Amino acid sequence: MTVTKDRIFLSPPHMSGQELEFIKEAFASNYIAPVGPQLTRFEKEFCRLTGFAHCLGVSSGTAAIHLALRLMGVGPGDVVIASTLTFIGSVTPVTFVGADLHFVDCDPATWNMDPALLREAINTVHASGKRVGAVIPTDLYGQCSDYDALRTICNNHQIPLLIDAAEAVGATYKGNHAGRGGDAAVYSFNGNKIITTSGGGMLASDNLDFIEEARRLSQQARDDAPHYEHTTIGYNYRMSNVAAAIGLGQMTVVDSFVTRLREIYRFYQKEFESLPGFSLMPEAEYGESTHWLTVMLVDETSGTDPETIRLALEAENIESRPVWKPMHLQPVFTNVPCTGGPVSEKLFEQGLCLPSGSALTEADLERIVRVIKSVAR
Ligand SMILES: *Cc1c(COP(=O)(O)O)cnc(C)c1O
C-alpha cells in the first residue's frame, strides 16, 4: 500500500482568513473594477509599510517595471543595466520599451548586483557611445541590494535607479524598507510571493508627478475631458479593486509572515550547519532579509549535488527549485552582454531553493530535512 503524502509546495499562497471579509466589502460597494475604496486603501497601507509617499497598484510587478521605465524616459537606443541573477519579469519590460539590455553579475557576499561591476558596465556602455537609461537591481530572494553603493554610482552619472523589490516585501536596508533609496521601486503580489493578491504589483515613489503619470498611463492614458481623449499611448495595467481587497487581508498578516519566513531560514540553517558542503544564502550586514525563499548551496565536498536532492524531494512529493538561471545564459538573451557572470553561474549550479512558505508546519520542515539528510548521508 502506498501512502500519499500531501504535497509541500515551494511558496504557496497563504491566506489570513480576513480576505473574504474585504472582498465582501468590495462586492457590497459594487466596485468590481480597476478602481475603488479597497484599492485606494491598499495603496495607502502599502505606503505606510514601505515608507514611500506614493504607491500605485497595478496588474503585476512586470507591469510596474514597464510603467517605470517608460516614465524614466527609457526608449530605443538606450541601454538598461540589470541584475543577471533574477527572474525574467525583472527585465522583459526593457524590451517592451525597445531599449537594449546589459547584465551585471552579483557579489558573492550578497548575491545581489555587484557595485564594482555596475561601475564597469556603465563605462562599457558609455564607451560604446550609448546612454544608460536606468539601472534595475533585483533584491534577490528577499535580500536588499546595497542601495547606498548603487545610488552613489547612479548619481554620479545621473542614471535613474529602479529597485526590483518584487521578492523583498518586509525586508530592510539600514533600517528602511526594501526599495527605499531608489527613484522608484516595484513589488509583486503574484501567487508565490510573500503576500499575494492572486496577481498584482505595486509601483512606489516619493515623486507625486511620477506616480500620477503612471496612474494615467495604467488606465489607457485618458486625458482630462468628458469624452475619451488621448494624446499618448497607455496600457490597461490598473489593479482590480477585488484583487486589492485580497491585498488588504494580506496586509493584516505581512509582519507575521515575514517573521515566520525568517524562522524557517534559521531552522534550515541550524539543521545544515553541521553538514559538510552545505551552506545557505549569506545575509548582508546592512539589512534584514525576508528570506522569501531559503536557498541552499551544495558544493562538491557534500558527496551529493542539488539535482540529486531535488529529485529525492520530488520523490517524496516535496517541491524545490534550482536558483534562477542567470539571464545571460538564457537562450532568448544570447546576444545581450554581461559584465562578469561566473558568480551567478556557480550559484545556479550549486543552489537549490527549499520550500519556504509561511504556512509550513514544524512537521513539514522535519519531513523536508529528513529527506535532504538521507541524501547527504
Ligand atoms: C516575481 C518577480 C517579478 C515579476 O512580478 P510579477 O508580479 O509576477 O509580474 C519581477 N522581478 C522579480 C525579481 C520577481 O521575483
JSON list of N, CA and C in Angstrom, two decimals, residues 49-51 144 147-148 170-178 180 285-288:
[
{"chain": "A", "resi": 49, "resn": "LEU", "atom": "N", "xyz": [3.60, 50.81, 4.98]},
{"chain": "A", "resi": 49, "resn": "LEU", "atom": "CA", "xyz": [4.54, 49.70, 5.18]},
{"chain": "A", "resi": 49, "resn": "LEU", "atom": "C", "xyz": [5.94, 50.05, 4.66]},
{"chain": "A", "resi": 50, "resn": "THR", "atom": "N", "xyz": [5.98, 50.65, 3.46]},
{"chain": "A", "resi": 50, "resn": "THR", "atom": "CA", "xyz": [7.28, 50.85, 2.80]},
{"chain": "A", "resi": 50, "resn": "THR", "atom": "C", "xyz": [7.92, 52.19, 3.14]},
{"chain": "A", "resi": 51, "resn": "GLY", "atom": "N", "xyz": [7.11, 53.16, 3.53]},
{"chain": "A", "resi": 51, "resn": "GLY", "atom": "CA", "xyz": [7.64, 54.49, 3.79]},
{"chain": "A", "resi": 51, "resn": "GLY", "atom": "C", "xyz": [7.66, 55.37, 2.55]},
{"chain": "A", "resi": 144, "resn": "CYS", "atom": "N", "xyz": [17.89, 42.85, 0.34]},
{"chain": "A", "resi": 144, "resn": "CYS", "atom": "CA", "xyz": [18.11, 44.12, -0.35]},
{"chain": "A", "resi": 144, "resn": "CYS", "atom": "C", "xyz": [19.50, 44.15, -0.99]},
{"chain": "A", "resi": 147, "resn": "TYR", "atom": "N", "xyz": [21.96, 49.43, -1.63]},
{"chain": "A", "resi": 147, "resn": "TYR", "atom": "CA", "xyz": [21.41, 50.64, -2.26]},
{"chain": "A", "resi": 147, "resn": "TYR", "atom": "C", "xyz": [22.38, 51.82, -2.23]},
{"chain": "A", "resi": 148, "resn": "ASP", "atom": "N", "xyz": [23.03, 52.06, -1.08]},
{"chain": "A", "resi": 148, "resn": "ASP", "atom": "CA", "xyz": [23.90, 53.25, -0.98]},
{"chain": "A", "resi": 148, "resn": "ASP", "atom": "C", "xyz": [25.00, 53.20, -2.03]},
{"chain": "A", "resi": 170, "resn": "GLY", "atom": "N", "xyz": [8.86, 43.55, 3.13]},
{"chain": "A", "resi": 170, "resn": "GLY", "atom": "CA", "xyz": [9.16, 43.29, 4.54]},
{"chain": "A", "resi": 170, "resn": "GLY", "atom": "C", "xyz": [10.64, 43.30, 4.87]},
{"chain": "A", "resi": 171, "resn": "ALA", "atom": "N", "xyz": [11.51, 43.32, 3.85]},
{"chain": "A", "resi": 171, "resn": "ALA", "atom": "CA", "xyz": [12.96, 43.34, 4.11]},
{"chain": "A", "resi": 171, "resn": "ALA", "atom": "C", "xyz": [13.39, 44.77, 4.44]},
{"chain": "A", "resi": 172, "resn": "THR", "atom": "N", "xyz": [14.58, 44.89, 5.06]},
{"chain": "A", "resi": 172, "resn": "THR", "atom": "CA", "xyz": [15.08, 46.22, 5.37]},
{"chain": "A", "resi": 172, "resn": "THR", "atom": "C", "xyz": [16.50, 46.41, 4.86]},
{"chain": "A", "resi": 173, "resn": "TYR", "atom": "N", "xyz": [16.82, 47.69, 4.60]},
{"chain": "A", "resi": 173, "resn": "TYR", "atom": "CA", "xyz": [18.19, 48.11, 4.29]},
{"chain": "A", "resi": 173, "resn": "TYR", "atom": "C", "xyz": [18.51, 49.27, 5.22]},
{"chain": "A", "resi": 174, "resn": "LYS", "atom": "N", "xyz": [19.47, 49.08, 6.11]},
{"chain": "A", "resi": 174, "resn": "LYS", "atom": "CA", "xyz": [19.85, 50.10, 7.10]},
{"chain": "A", "resi": 174, "resn": "LYS", "atom": "C", "xyz": [18.62, 50.68, 7.77]},
{"chain": "A", "resi": 175, "resn": "GLY", "atom": "N", "xyz": [17.70, 49.81, 8.13]},
{"chain": "A", "resi": 175, "resn": "GLY", "atom": "CA", "xyz": [16.52, 50.23, 8.90]},
{"chain": "A", "resi": 175, "resn": "GLY", "atom": "C", "xyz": [15.34, 50.68, 8.07]},
{"chain": "A", "resi": 176, "resn": "ASN", "atom": "N", "xyz": [15.55, 50.94, 6.77]},
{"chain": "A", "resi": 176, "resn": "ASN", "atom": "CA", "xyz": [14.43, 51.34, 5.91]},
{"chain": "A", "resi": 176, "resn": "ASN", "atom": "C", "xyz": [13.89, 50.13, 5.14]},
{"chain": "A", "resi": 177, "resn": "HIS", "atom": "N", "xyz": [12.63, 50.26, 4.72]},
{"chain": "A", "resi": 177, "resn": "HIS", "atom": "CA", "xyz": [12.02, 49.15, 3.98]},
{"chain": "A", "resi": 177, "resn": "HIS", "atom": "C", "xyz": [12.67, 48.96, 2.61]},
{"chain": "A", "resi": 178, "resn": "ALA", "atom": "N", "xyz": [12.68, 47.71, 2.15]},
{"chain": "A", "resi": 178, "resn": "ALA", "atom": "CA", "xyz": [13.20, 47.38, 0.82]},
{"chain": "A", "resi": 178, "resn": "ALA", "atom": "C", "xyz": [12.61, 48.30, -0.24]},
{"chain": "A", "resi": 180, "resn": "ARG", "atom": "N", "xyz": [13.33, 51.52, -0.63]},
{"chain": "A", "resi": 180, "resn": "ARG", "atom": "CA", "xyz": [13.61, 52.90, -0.24]},
{"chain": "A", "resi": 180, "resn": "ARG", "atom": "C", "xyz": [15.05, 53.22, -0.63]},
{"chain": "A", "resi": 285, "resn": "GLU", "atom": "N", "xyz": [25.15, 42.38, 6.06]},
{"chain": "A", "resi": 285, "resn": "GLU", "atom": "CA", "xyz": [25.12, 43.04, 7.37]},
{"chain": "A", "resi": 285, "resn": "GLU", "atom": "C", "xyz": [24.24, 44.28, 7.38]},
{"chain": "A", "resi": 286, "resn": "TYR", "atom": "N", "xyz": [24.05, 44.87, 6.20]},
{"chain": "A", "resi": 286, "resn": "TYR", "atom": "CA", "xyz": [23.36, 46.17, 6.15]},
{"chain": "A", "resi": 286, "resn": "TYR", "atom": "C", "xyz": [21.84, 46.09, 6.31]},
{"chain": "A", "resi": 287, "resn": "GLY", "atom": "N", "xyz": [21.31, 44.89, 6.40]},
{"chain": "A", "resi": 287, "resn": "GLY", "atom": "CA", "xyz": [19.85, 44.84, 6.49]},
{"chain": "A", "resi": 287, "resn": "GLY", "atom": "C", "xyz": [19.35, 43.49, 6.94]},
{"chain": "A", "resi": 288, "resn": "GLU", "atom": "N", "xyz": [18.04, 43.34, 6.89]},
{"chain": "A", "resi": 288, "resn": "GLU", "atom": "CA", "xyz": [17.41, 42.09, 7.29]},
{"chain": "A", "resi": 288, "resn": "GLU", "atom": "C", "xyz": [16.60, 41.54, 6.12]}
]
